[in-house]
Coordinates of N, CA and C in Angstrom, one line a residue:
M29 N 35.0 -19.0 -23.5 CA 36.4 -18.8 -23.0 C 37.4 -19.2 -24.2
F30 N 38.6 -18.6 -24.1 CA 39.6 -18.9 -25.1 C 41.0 -19.0 -24.4
F31 N 41.9 -19.7 -25.1 CA 43.2 -20.0 -24.6 C 44.2 -19.7 -25.6
P32 N 45.0 -18.7 -25.5 CA 46.1 -18.4 -26.4 C 47.1 -19.5 -26.4
Y33 N 47.6 -20.0 -27.6 CA 48.6 -21.1 -27.6 C 49.8 -20.8 -28.5
K34 N 49.7 -19.7 -29.3 CA 50.8 -19.4 -30.2 C 50.7 -17.9 -30.7
V35 N 51.9 -17.3 -30.8 CA 51.9 -15.9 -31.3 C 52.7 -15.8 -32.6
D36 N 52.2 -14.9 -33.5 CA 52.8 -14.8 -34.8 C 54.0 -13.8 -34.7
V37 N 55.0 -14.2 -34.0 CA 56.2 -13.3 -33.8 C 57.5 -14.1 -34.1
P38 N 58.2 -13.9 -35.2 CA 59.5 -14.6 -35.4 C 60.5 -14.1 -34.4
L39 N 61.2 -15.0 -33.8 CA 62.2 -14.6 -32.7 C 63.5 -14.2 -33.3
S40 N 64.1 -13.1 -32.8 CA 65.4 -12.6 -33.3 C 66.6 -13.3 -32.5
R41 N 66.3 -14.0 -31.4 CA 67.3 -14.6 -30.6 C 66.6 -15.7 -29.8
W42 N 67.4 -16.7 -29.3 CA 66.8 -17.7 -28.5 C 66.4 -17.1 -27.1
P43 N 65.2 -17.4 -26.7 CA 64.7 -16.8 -25.4 C 65.2 -17.6 -24.2
I44 N 66.5 -17.7 -24.0 CA 67.1 -18.6 -23.0 C 66.6 -18.1 -21.6
E45 N 66.6 -16.8 -21.4 CA 66.2 -16.3 -20.1 C 64.8 -16.7 -19.7
N46 N 63.9 -16.7 -20.7 CA 62.5 -17.1 -20.4 C 62.4 -18.6 -20.0
W47 N 63.2 -19.4 -20.8 CA 63.2 -20.8 -20.5 C 63.8 -21.1 -19.1
L48 N 64.8 -20.4 -18.7 CA 65.4 -20.6 -17.4 C 64.4 -20.1 -16.3
L49 N 63.7 -19.1 -16.6 CA 62.7 -18.6 -15.6 C 61.6 -19.6 -15.4
I50 N 61.1 -20.2 -16.5 CA 60.1 -21.2 -16.4 C 60.6 -22.4 -15.6
V51 N 61.8 -22.9 -15.9 CA 62.3 -24.0 -15.2 C 62.5 -23.7 -13.7
A52 N 63.1 -22.6 -13.4 CA 63.3 -22.2 -12.0 C 61.9 -22.1 -11.2
T53 N 60.9 -21.5 -11.9 CA 59.6 -21.3 -11.3 C 59.0 -22.7 -11.0
C54 N 59.1 -23.6 -12.0 CA 58.6 -25.0 -11.8 C 59.2 -25.7 -10.7
I55 N 60.5 -25.6 -10.5 CA 61.2 -26.3 -9.5 C 60.8 -25.7 -8.1
G56 N 60.8 -24.4 -8.0 CA 60.3 -23.7 -6.7 C 58.9 -24.1 -6.4
A57 N 58.0 -24.1 -7.4 CA 56.6 -24.3 -7.2 C 56.4 -25.8 -6.7
V58 N 57.1 -26.7 -7.3 CA 57.0 -28.1 -6.9 C 57.5 -28.3 -5.4
L59 N 58.6 -27.6 -5.1 CA 59.0 -27.7 -3.7 C 57.9 -27.2 -2.7
Y60 N 57.3 -26.1 -3.1 CA 56.2 -25.5 -2.3 C 55.0 -26.5 -2.2
L61 N 54.7 -27.1 -3.3 CA 53.5 -28.0 -3.4 C 53.8 -29.3 -2.5
L62 N 55.0 -29.7 -2.5 CA 55.4 -30.9 -1.7 C 55.4 -30.6 -0.2
S63 N 55.8 -29.4 0.1 CA 55.9 -29.1 1.6 C 55.5 -27.6 1.8
P64 N 54.2 -27.3 1.6 CA 53.8 -25.9 1.7 C 54.0 -25.3 3.1
V65 N 53.9 -26.0 4.1 CA 54.2 -25.4 5.5 C 55.6 -25.0 5.6
V66 N 56.5 -25.8 5.1 CA 58.0 -25.6 5.2 C 58.3 -24.3 4.4
H67 N 57.7 -24.2 3.2 CA 58.2 -23.2 2.2 C 57.3 -21.9 2.2
Q68 N 56.2 -21.9 3.0 CA 55.3 -20.7 2.9 C 56.0 -19.4 3.4
N69 N 57.0 -19.5 4.2 CA 57.7 -18.3 4.7 C 58.3 -17.5 3.5
W70 N 58.6 -18.1 2.4 CA 59.1 -17.4 1.2 C 58.2 -17.4 0.0
A71 N 57.4 -18.4 -0.1 CA 56.6 -18.6 -1.3 C 55.2 -18.2 -1.2
L72 N 54.7 -17.7 -0.1 CA 53.3 -17.3 0.1 C 53.3 -15.9 0.7
L73 N 52.7 -15.0 -0.1 CA 52.7 -13.6 0.4 C 51.6 -13.4 1.4
H74 N 52.0 -12.9 2.6 CA 51.1 -12.8 3.7 C 50.8 -11.3 4.0
R75 N 49.6 -11.0 4.2 CA 49.2 -9.6 4.6 C 49.5 -9.3 6.0
K76 N 49.4 -10.3 6.9 CA 49.6 -10.2 8.3 C 51.1 -9.8 8.6
D77 N 51.4 -8.8 9.4 CA 52.7 -8.3 9.6 C 53.6 -9.4 10.2
S78 N 53.1 -10.1 11.1 CA 53.9 -11.1 11.8 C 54.3 -12.3 10.9
D79 N 53.6 -12.5 9.8 CA 54.0 -13.6 8.9 C 54.6 -13.1 7.6
F80 N 54.7 -11.7 7.4 CA 55.2 -11.2 6.2 C 56.8 -11.1 6.3
S81 N 57.4 -11.3 5.1 CA 58.8 -11.0 5.0 C 59.0 -10.5 3.5
L82 N 60.1 -9.7 3.4 CA 60.3 -9.1 2.1 C 60.5 -10.1 0.9
I83 N 61.1 -11.3 1.2 CA 61.4 -12.2 0.2 C 60.0 -12.7 -0.5
Q84 N 58.9 -12.6 0.3 CA 57.6 -13.0 -0.3 C 57.2 -12.2 -1.4
L85 N 57.7 -11.0 -1.5 CA 57.3 -10.1 -2.6 C 57.8 -10.6 -4.0
L86 N 58.8 -11.4 -4.0 CA 59.3 -12.1 -5.2 C 58.9 -13.6 -5.1
G87 N 58.9 -14.2 -3.9 CA 58.7 -15.6 -3.8 C 57.2 -16.0 -4.2
H88 N 56.3 -15.1 -4.0 CA 54.9 -15.5 -4.3 C 54.7 -15.7 -5.8
A89 N 55.6 -15.2 -6.6 CA 55.5 -15.4 -8.1 C 56.1 -16.8 -8.5
I90 N 56.7 -17.5 -7.5 CA 57.2 -18.8 -7.7 C 56.3 -19.9 -7.2
G91 N 55.8 -19.7 -6.0 CA 54.8 -20.7 -5.4 C 53.5 -20.7 -6.1
H92 N 52.9 -21.8 -6.2 CA 51.6 -22.0 -6.9 C 50.7 -22.9 -6.1
G93 N 49.4 -22.7 -6.3 CA 48.4 -23.5 -5.5 C 48.1 -24.9 -5.9
G94 N 48.6 -25.3 -7.1 CA 48.4 -26.6 -7.6 C 49.0 -26.7 -9.0
L95 N 49.1 -27.9 -9.5 CA 49.7 -28.2 -10.8 C 49.0 -27.4 -12.0
I96 N 47.6 -27.4 -11.9 CA 46.9 -26.7 -13.0 C 47.2 -25.2 -12.9
H97 N 47.3 -24.6 -11.7 CA 47.7 -23.2 -11.6 C 49.0 -23.0 -12.2
L98 N 50.0 -23.9 -11.8 CA 51.4 -23.7 -12.3 C 51.4 -23.9 -13.8
I99 N 50.8 -24.9 -14.4 CA 50.9 -25.2 -15.8 C 50.3 -24.1 -16.6
G100 N 49.1 -23.6 -16.1 CA 48.5 -22.5 -16.8 C 49.3 -21.2 -16.9
N101 N 49.9 -20.8 -15.8 CA 50.8 -19.6 -15.8 C 52.1 -19.8 -16.6
M102 N 52.7 -21.0 -16.5 CA 53.9 -21.2 -17.2 C 53.7 -21.4 -18.7
F103 N 52.5 -21.9 -19.1 CA 52.2 -22.0 -20.5 C 52.0 -20.6 -21.1
A104 N 51.3 -19.7 -20.4 CA 51.1 -18.4 -20.8 C 52.5 -17.6 -20.9
L105 N 53.3 -17.9 -19.9 CA 54.7 -17.3 -19.9 C 55.5 -17.8 -21.1
F106 N 55.3 -19.0 -21.5 CA 56.0 -19.5 -22.7 C 55.5 -18.9 -23.9
V107 N 54.2 -18.8 -24.0 CA 53.6 -18.2 -25.3 C 54.0 -16.8 -25.5
F108 N 53.9 -15.9 -24.4 CA 54.1 -14.5 -24.6 C 55.6 -14.1 -24.2
G109 N 56.2 -14.9 -23.3 CA 57.5 -14.5 -22.8 C 58.6 -14.7 -23.8
N110 N 58.5 -15.7 -24.6 CA 59.6 -15.9 -25.6 C 59.8 -14.7 -26.5
A111 N 58.6 -14.2 -27.0 CA 58.7 -13.0 -27.8 C 59.2 -11.8 -27.1
V112 N 58.7 -11.6 -25.9 CA 59.1 -10.4 -25.1 C 60.6 -10.5 -24.7
N113 N 61.0 -11.7 -24.3 CA 62.4 -12.0 -24.0 C 63.3 -11.5 -25.1
S114 N 62.9 -11.8 -26.4 CA 63.7 -11.5 -27.5 C 63.9 -10.0 -27.7
K115 N 63.0 -9.2 -27.0 CA 63.1 -7.7 -27.1 C 63.9 -7.2 -25.9
F116 N 63.6 -7.7 -24.7 CA 64.3 -7.2 -23.5 C 65.7 -7.8 -23.3
S117 N 66.0 -8.9 -24.1 CA 67.3 -9.5 -24.0 C 67.7 -9.9 -22.6
S118 N 68.9 -9.6 -22.2 CA 69.4 -10.0 -20.8 C 68.7 -9.2 -19.7
F119 N 68.0 -8.2 -20.0 CA 67.2 -7.4 -19.0 C 65.9 -8.1 -18.6
Y120 N 65.6 -9.2 -19.3 CA 64.2 -9.8 -19.2 C 64.0 -10.2 -17.8
I121 N 64.9 -11.0 -17.2 CA 64.6 -11.5 -15.8 C 64.6 -10.4 -14.8
P122 N 65.5 -9.4 -14.8 CA 65.3 -8.3 -13.8 C 64.0 -7.6 -14.0
I123 N 63.6 -7.3 -15.2 CA 62.3 -6.7 -15.4 C 61.2 -7.5 -14.9
Y124 N 61.2 -8.8 -15.2 CA 60.2 -9.7 -14.7 C 60.1 -9.7 -13.2
A125 N 61.3 -9.7 -12.5 CA 61.4 -9.6 -11.1 C 60.8 -8.3 -10.6
F126 N 61.1 -7.2 -11.2 CA 60.6 -5.9 -10.9 C 59.0 -5.9 -11.0
I127 N 58.5 -6.5 -12.0 CA 57.1 -6.5 -12.1 C 56.4 -7.4 -11.0
A128 N 57.1 -8.6 -10.7 CA 56.6 -9.4 -9.7 C 56.5 -8.7 -8.3
L129 N 57.6 -7.9 -8.1 CA 57.7 -7.1 -6.9 C 56.6 -6.1 -6.8
G130 N 56.3 -5.4 -8.0 CA 55.3 -4.4 -8.0 C 53.9 -4.9 -7.9
T131 N 53.6 -6.1 -8.4 CA 52.3 -6.7 -8.3 C 52.1 -7.2 -6.8
G132 N 53.2 -7.6 -6.2 CA 53.0 -8.0 -4.7 C 52.7 -6.8 -3.9
L133 N 53.3 -5.6 -4.2 CA 53.1 -4.4 -3.4 C 51.6 -3.9 -3.7
A134 N 51.2 -4.0 -5.0 CA 49.9 -3.6 -5.3 C 48.8 -4.4 -4.6
W135 N 49.1 -5.7 -4.5 CA 48.1 -6.6 -3.8 C 48.1 -6.2 -2.3
L136 N 49.2 -6.0 -1.7 CA 49.3 -5.6 -0.3 C 48.5 -4.3 -0.1
A137 N 48.6 -3.4 -1.0 CA 48.0 -2.1 -0.8 C 46.5 -2.1 -1.1
L138 N 46.1 -2.8 -2.2 CA 44.7 -2.7 -2.7 C 44.0 -4.0 -2.8
G139 N 44.7 -5.2 -2.7 CA 44.0 -6.4 -2.9 C 43.2 -6.9 -1.7
T140 N 42.6 -8.1 -1.9 CA 41.7 -8.7 -0.9 C 42.3 -10.0 -0.5
G141 N 41.9 -10.5 0.7 CA 42.3 -11.8 1.1 C 43.5 -11.7 2.1
T142 N 43.9 -12.8 2.7 CA 45.0 -12.7 3.6 C 46.3 -13.2 3.1
T143 N 46.3 -13.9 1.9 CA 47.5 -14.4 1.3 C 47.4 -14.3 -0.2
A144 N 48.5 -14.3 -0.9 CA 48.5 -14.2 -2.4 C 49.6 -15.2 -2.9
L145 N 49.3 -15.9 -4.0 CA 50.2 -16.9 -4.5 C 50.1 -17.0 -6.0
G146 N 51.2 -17.1 -6.7 CA 51.2 -17.4 -8.1 C 51.8 -16.3 -8.9
A147 N 52.2 -16.7 -10.2 CA 52.9 -15.8 -11.1 C 52.0 -15.0 -12.0
S148 N 50.7 -15.1 -11.8 CA 49.9 -14.5 -12.8 C 50.0 -13.0 -13.0
G149 N 50.3 -12.3 -11.9 CA 50.6 -10.9 -12.0 C 51.8 -10.6 -12.8
A150 N 52.9 -11.3 -12.6 CA 54.1 -11.1 -13.4 C 53.9 -11.5 -14.8
V151 N 53.1 -12.6 -15.0 CA 52.8 -13.0 -16.4 C 52.0 -12.0 -17.1
Y152 N 51.0 -11.3 -16.4 CA 50.3 -10.2 -17.0 C 51.2 -9.1 -17.4
G153 N 52.3 -8.9 -16.6 CA 53.3 -7.9 -16.9 C 54.0 -8.2 -18.3
V154 N 54.3 -9.5 -18.5 CA 54.9 -9.9 -19.8 C 53.9 -9.6 -20.9
M155 N 52.6 -9.9 -20.6 CA 51.6 -9.6 -21.6 C 51.4 -8.1 -21.9
G156 N 51.6 -7.3 -20.9 CA 51.6 -5.8 -21.1 C 52.7 -5.4 -22.0
A157 N 53.9 -5.9 -21.8 CA 55.0 -5.6 -22.7 C 54.8 -6.1 -24.1
F158 N 54.2 -7.3 -24.2 CA 53.8 -7.8 -25.5 C 52.9 -6.9 -26.3
L159 N 52.0 -6.3 -25.5 CA 51.1 -5.3 -26.1 C 51.8 -4.1 -26.8
V160 N 52.9 -3.7 -26.1 CA 53.6 -2.6 -26.7 C 54.4 -3.0 -27.9
F161 N 55.1 -4.1 -27.8 CA 56.0 -4.6 -28.9 C 55.2 -5.1 -30.1
F162 N 54.1 -5.8 -29.8 CA 53.4 -6.6 -30.9 C 51.9 -6.4 -30.9
P163 N 51.4 -5.2 -30.8 CA 49.9 -5.0 -30.6 C 49.1 -5.5 -31.7
R164 N 49.6 -5.5 -33.0 CA 48.7 -6.0 -34.1 C 49.2 -7.3 -34.6
N165 N 50.2 -8.0 -34.0 CA 50.5 -9.3 -34.4 C 49.4 -10.3 -33.9
D166 N 49.3 -11.3 -34.7 CA 48.2 -12.3 -34.4 C 48.5 -13.2 -33.3
I167 N 47.5 -13.6 -32.5 CA 47.6 -14.6 -31.5 C 46.7 -15.7 -31.8
S168 N 47.2 -16.9 -31.9 CA 46.3 -18.1 -32.2 C 45.7 -18.5 -30.9
V169 N 44.4 -18.7 -30.9 CA 43.6 -19.1 -29.7 C 42.8 -20.3 -29.9
F170 N 42.6 -21.1 -28.9 CA 41.7 -22.2 -28.9 C 40.5 -21.7 -28.1
Y171 N 39.3 -21.8 -28.7 CA 38.1 -21.3 -28.0 C 37.0 -22.4 -27.8
V172 N 36.3 -22.2 -26.7 CA 35.1 -23.0 -26.4 C 33.9 -22.1 -26.3
W173 N 32.9 -22.4 -27.0 CA 31.7 -21.5 -27.0 C 30.5 -22.3 -26.5
A174 N 29.3 -21.7 -26.6 CA 28.1 -22.4 -26.1 C 27.9 -23.7 -26.8
Y175 N 27.2 -24.6 -26.1 CA 26.9 -25.9 -26.7 C 28.1 -26.7 -27.1
F176 N 29.2 -26.4 -26.4 CA 30.4 -27.2 -26.6 C 31.0 -27.0 -28.0
R177 N 30.8 -25.8 -28.6 CA 31.4 -25.5 -29.9 C 32.8 -25.1 -29.6
A178 N 33.8 -25.7 -30.3 CA 35.2 -25.4 -30.1 C 35.9 -25.2 -31.4
G179 N 37.0 -24.6 -31.4 CA 37.8 -24.4 -32.6 C 39.0 -23.5 -32.3
T180 N 39.7 -23.1 -33.4 CA 40.8 -22.2 -33.2 C 40.6 -21.0 -34.2
T181 N 41.2 -19.9 -33.8 CA 41.2 -18.7 -34.7 C 42.3 -17.8 -34.3
E182 N 42.5 -16.8 -35.1 CA 43.6 -15.8 -34.8 C 43.0 -14.4 -34.5
I183 N 43.5 -13.8 -33.5 CA 43.0 -12.5 -33.0 C 44.2 -11.6 -32.8
S184 N 44.1 -10.3 -33.2 CA 45.1 -9.3 -33.0 C 45.4 -9.2 -31.5
A185 N 46.6 -9.0 -31.1 CA 47.0 -9.0 -29.7 C 46.3 -8.0 -28.9
Y186 N 46.0 -6.8 -29.4 CA 45.3 -5.8 -28.6 C 43.9 -6.2 -28.2
W187 N 43.2 -7.0 -29.0 CA 41.9 -7.5 -28.6 C 42.0 -8.5 -27.5
V188 N 43.0 -9.4 -27.5 CA 43.2 -10.4 -26.5 C 43.5 -9.7 -25.2
M189 N 44.4 -8.7 -25.2 CA 44.8 -8.0 -23.9 C 43.6 -7.2 -23.4
L190 N 42.8 -6.6 -24.3 CA 41.6 -5.8 -23.9 C 40.7 -6.7 -23.2
F191 N 40.5 -8.0 -23.7 CA 39.6 -8.9 -23.1 C 40.0 -9.3 -21.7
Y192 N 41.3 -9.5 -21.5 CA 41.8 -9.9 -20.2 C 41.7 -8.7 -19.2
V193 N 42.0 -7.5 -19.6 CA 41.8 -6.4 -18.7 C 40.4 -6.1 -18.4
A194 N 39.5 -6.2 -19.4 CA 38.1 -6.0 -19.1 C 37.5 -7.0 -18.2
T195 N 37.9 -8.3 -18.4 CA 37.4 -9.3 -17.5 C 37.8 -9.1 -16.1
D196 N 39.0 -8.7 -15.8 CA 39.5 -8.4 -14.4 C 38.7 -7.2 -13.8
I197 N 38.5 -6.2 -14.6 CA 37.7 -5.0 -14.1 C 36.3 -5.4 -13.8
V198 N 35.6 -6.1 -14.7 CA 34.2 -6.5 -14.5 C 34.1 -7.4 -13.3
I199 N 35.0 -8.4 -13.1 CA 34.9 -9.2 -11.9 C 35.1 -8.5 -10.7
M200 N 36.1 -7.6 -10.7 CA 36.4 -6.7 -9.5 C 35.2 -5.9 -9.1
S201 N 34.4 -5.4 -10.1 CA 33.3 -4.6 -9.8 C 32.1 -5.4 -9.3
I202 N 32.1 -6.7 -9.5 CA 31.0 -7.5 -9.1 C 31.3 -8.1 -7.7
T203 N 32.5 -8.6 -7.5 CA 32.8 -9.3 -6.2 C 34.3 -9.1 -5.9
N204 N 34.5 -9.1 -4.6 CA 35.9 -9.1 -4.1 C 36.3 -10.4 -3.5
A205 N 35.6 -11.4 -3.8 CA 35.8 -12.7 -3.2 C 35.9 -13.8 -4.2
S206 N 36.5 -13.5 -5.4 CA 36.6 -14.5 -6.4 C 37.8 -15.4 -6.2
G207 N 38.7 -15.1 -5.3 CA 39.9 -15.9 -5.0 C 41.0 -15.7 -6.0
V208 N 40.9 -14.7 -6.9 CA 41.9 -14.4 -8.0 C 42.4 -13.0 -7.7
G209 N 43.7 -12.8 -7.9 CA 44.3 -11.5 -7.6 C 44.2 -10.6 -8.8
H210 N 43.0 -10.1 -9.0 CA 42.7 -9.2 -10.1 C 43.5 -7.9 -10.1
I211 N 43.7 -7.4 -8.9 CA 44.5 -6.1 -8.8 C 45.9 -6.4 -9.1
A212 N 46.4 -7.6 -8.8 CA 47.8 -7.9 -9.2 C 47.9 -8.1 -10.8
H213 N 46.8 -8.6 -11.4 CA 46.8 -8.7 -12.8 C 46.9 -7.3 -13.5
L214 N 46.1 -6.4 -13.0 CA 46.0 -5.1 -13.6 C 47.3 -4.3 -13.3
A215 N 47.9 -4.5 -12.1 CA 49.1 -3.8 -11.8 C 50.2 -4.4 -12.7
G216 N 50.2 -5.7 -12.9 CA 51.2 -6.3 -13.7 C 51.2 -5.9 -15.2
I217 N 50.0 -5.8 -15.8 CA 49.9 -5.4 -17.2 C 50.3 -3.9 -17.3
A218 N 50.0 -3.1 -16.3 CA 50.4 -1.7 -16.3 C 51.9 -1.6 -16.2
L219 N 52.5 -2.3 -15.3 CA 54.0 -2.3 -15.2 C 54.7 -2.8 -16.4
G220 N 54.2 -3.9 -17.0 CA 54.9 -4.4 -18.2 C 54.8 -3.5 -19.3
F221 N 53.6 -2.9 -19.5 CA 53.3 -1.9 -20.5 C 54.3 -0.7 -20.4
G222 N 54.4 -0.2 -19.1 CA 55.2 1.0 -18.9 C 56.7 0.7 -19.1
N223 N 57.2 -0.5 -18.7 CA 58.6 -0.9 -18.9 C 58.9 -1.0 -20.4
A224 N 58.0 -1.6 -21.1 CA 58.2 -1.7 -22.6 C 58.2 -0.3 -23.3
L225 N 57.4 0.6 -22.9 CA 57.4 1.9 -23.4 C 58.7 2.6 -23.1
A226 N 59.1 2.5 -21.9 CA 60.4 3.1 -21.5 C 61.6 2.5 -22.3
T227 N 61.5 1.2 -22.5 CA 62.6 0.6 -23.3 C 62.6 1.2 -24.8
C228 N 61.4 1.3 -25.3 CA 61.3 1.9 -26.7 C 61.7 3.3 -26.7
A229 N 61.4 4.1 -25.7 CA 61.8 5.5 -25.6 C 63.3 5.6 -25.6
A230 N 63.9 4.7 -25.0 CA 65.4 4.7 -24.9 C 66.1 4.2 -26.2
G231 N 65.3 3.9 -27.2 CA 65.8 3.5 -28.5 C 66.1 2.1 -28.7
H232 N 65.7 1.2 -27.8 CA 65.9 -0.2 -27.9 C 64.7 -0.9 -27.4
P233 N 64.2 -1.9 -28.1 CA 64.8 -2.4 -29.4 C 64.0 -1.9 -30.6
P234 N 64.6 -1.8 -31.8 CA 63.9 -1.4 -32.9 C 62.9 -2.4 -33.4
S235 N 61.8 -2.0 -34.1 CA 60.9 -2.9 -34.6 C 61.4 -3.6 -35.9
E236 N 61.0 -4.8 -36.1 CA 61.4 -5.5 -37.3 C 60.1 -6.1 -38.0
E237 N 60.2 -6.3 -39.2 CA 59.1 -6.9 -39.9 C 58.9 -8.4 -39.5
P238 N 57.7 -8.9 -39.2 CA 56.4 -8.2 -39.4 C 55.9 -7.7 -38.1
E239 N 56.7 -7.0 -37.3 CA 56.2 -6.4 -36.0 C 55.5 -5.1 -36.3
H240 N 54.6 -4.7 -35.3 CA 53.9 -3.4 -35.4 C 53.9 -2.8 -34.1
S241 N 55.0 -2.3 -33.6 CA 55.1 -1.8 -32.2 C 54.3 -0.5 -32.1
L242 N 53.7 -0.3 -30.9 CA 53.0 0.9 -30.6 C 53.9 2.1 -30.7
W243 N 55.2 1.9 -30.5 CA 56.1 3.0 -30.5 C 56.5 3.4 -31.9
A244 N 56.5 2.4 -32.8 CA 56.9 2.6 -34.2 C 56.0 3.5 -35.0

């Protein structure tokens, strides 16, 4: 397994929106963790009609099942979201919300289980956008291999994204009871990829050195 921890992308602006998003998600997630029964009406996406409300389509991307779940998602959002935020600018949070909404709908339509929780689908959307803007930029990863061999290396972004997509597809083909929202992951990366392509098609933002956009 491997864990991305840094991307080789110089920022053209401070990613204030991404930092605010991380802080807001952490606050909301902690509130849910402290009182899950009180906050599940907005922070837990329910498949059952009697328990479902529209706010859950966004709220499920704030609530998390534990601190490890929250830290993992927010760290990934920090690693990839800072660079993507610099491209989407002030549209970053609305696009993130749109992706979260889309992943919630995808899970309701095609997912398994009775409830869904966590920002991983939306974070995958950020990764999908990163793939468009920076496909050949390096991602620094920490890896752990057989017999406890560990170290760090750099991998082009498209290989990292391919690994994540392939992993979700393989696990979905083997079991539908992994407890992970694989369909939300795939929907997220597709929505993020599509949004980034649409942004590039509209002429914003231009690529800068040393970026290697798919659109350029």
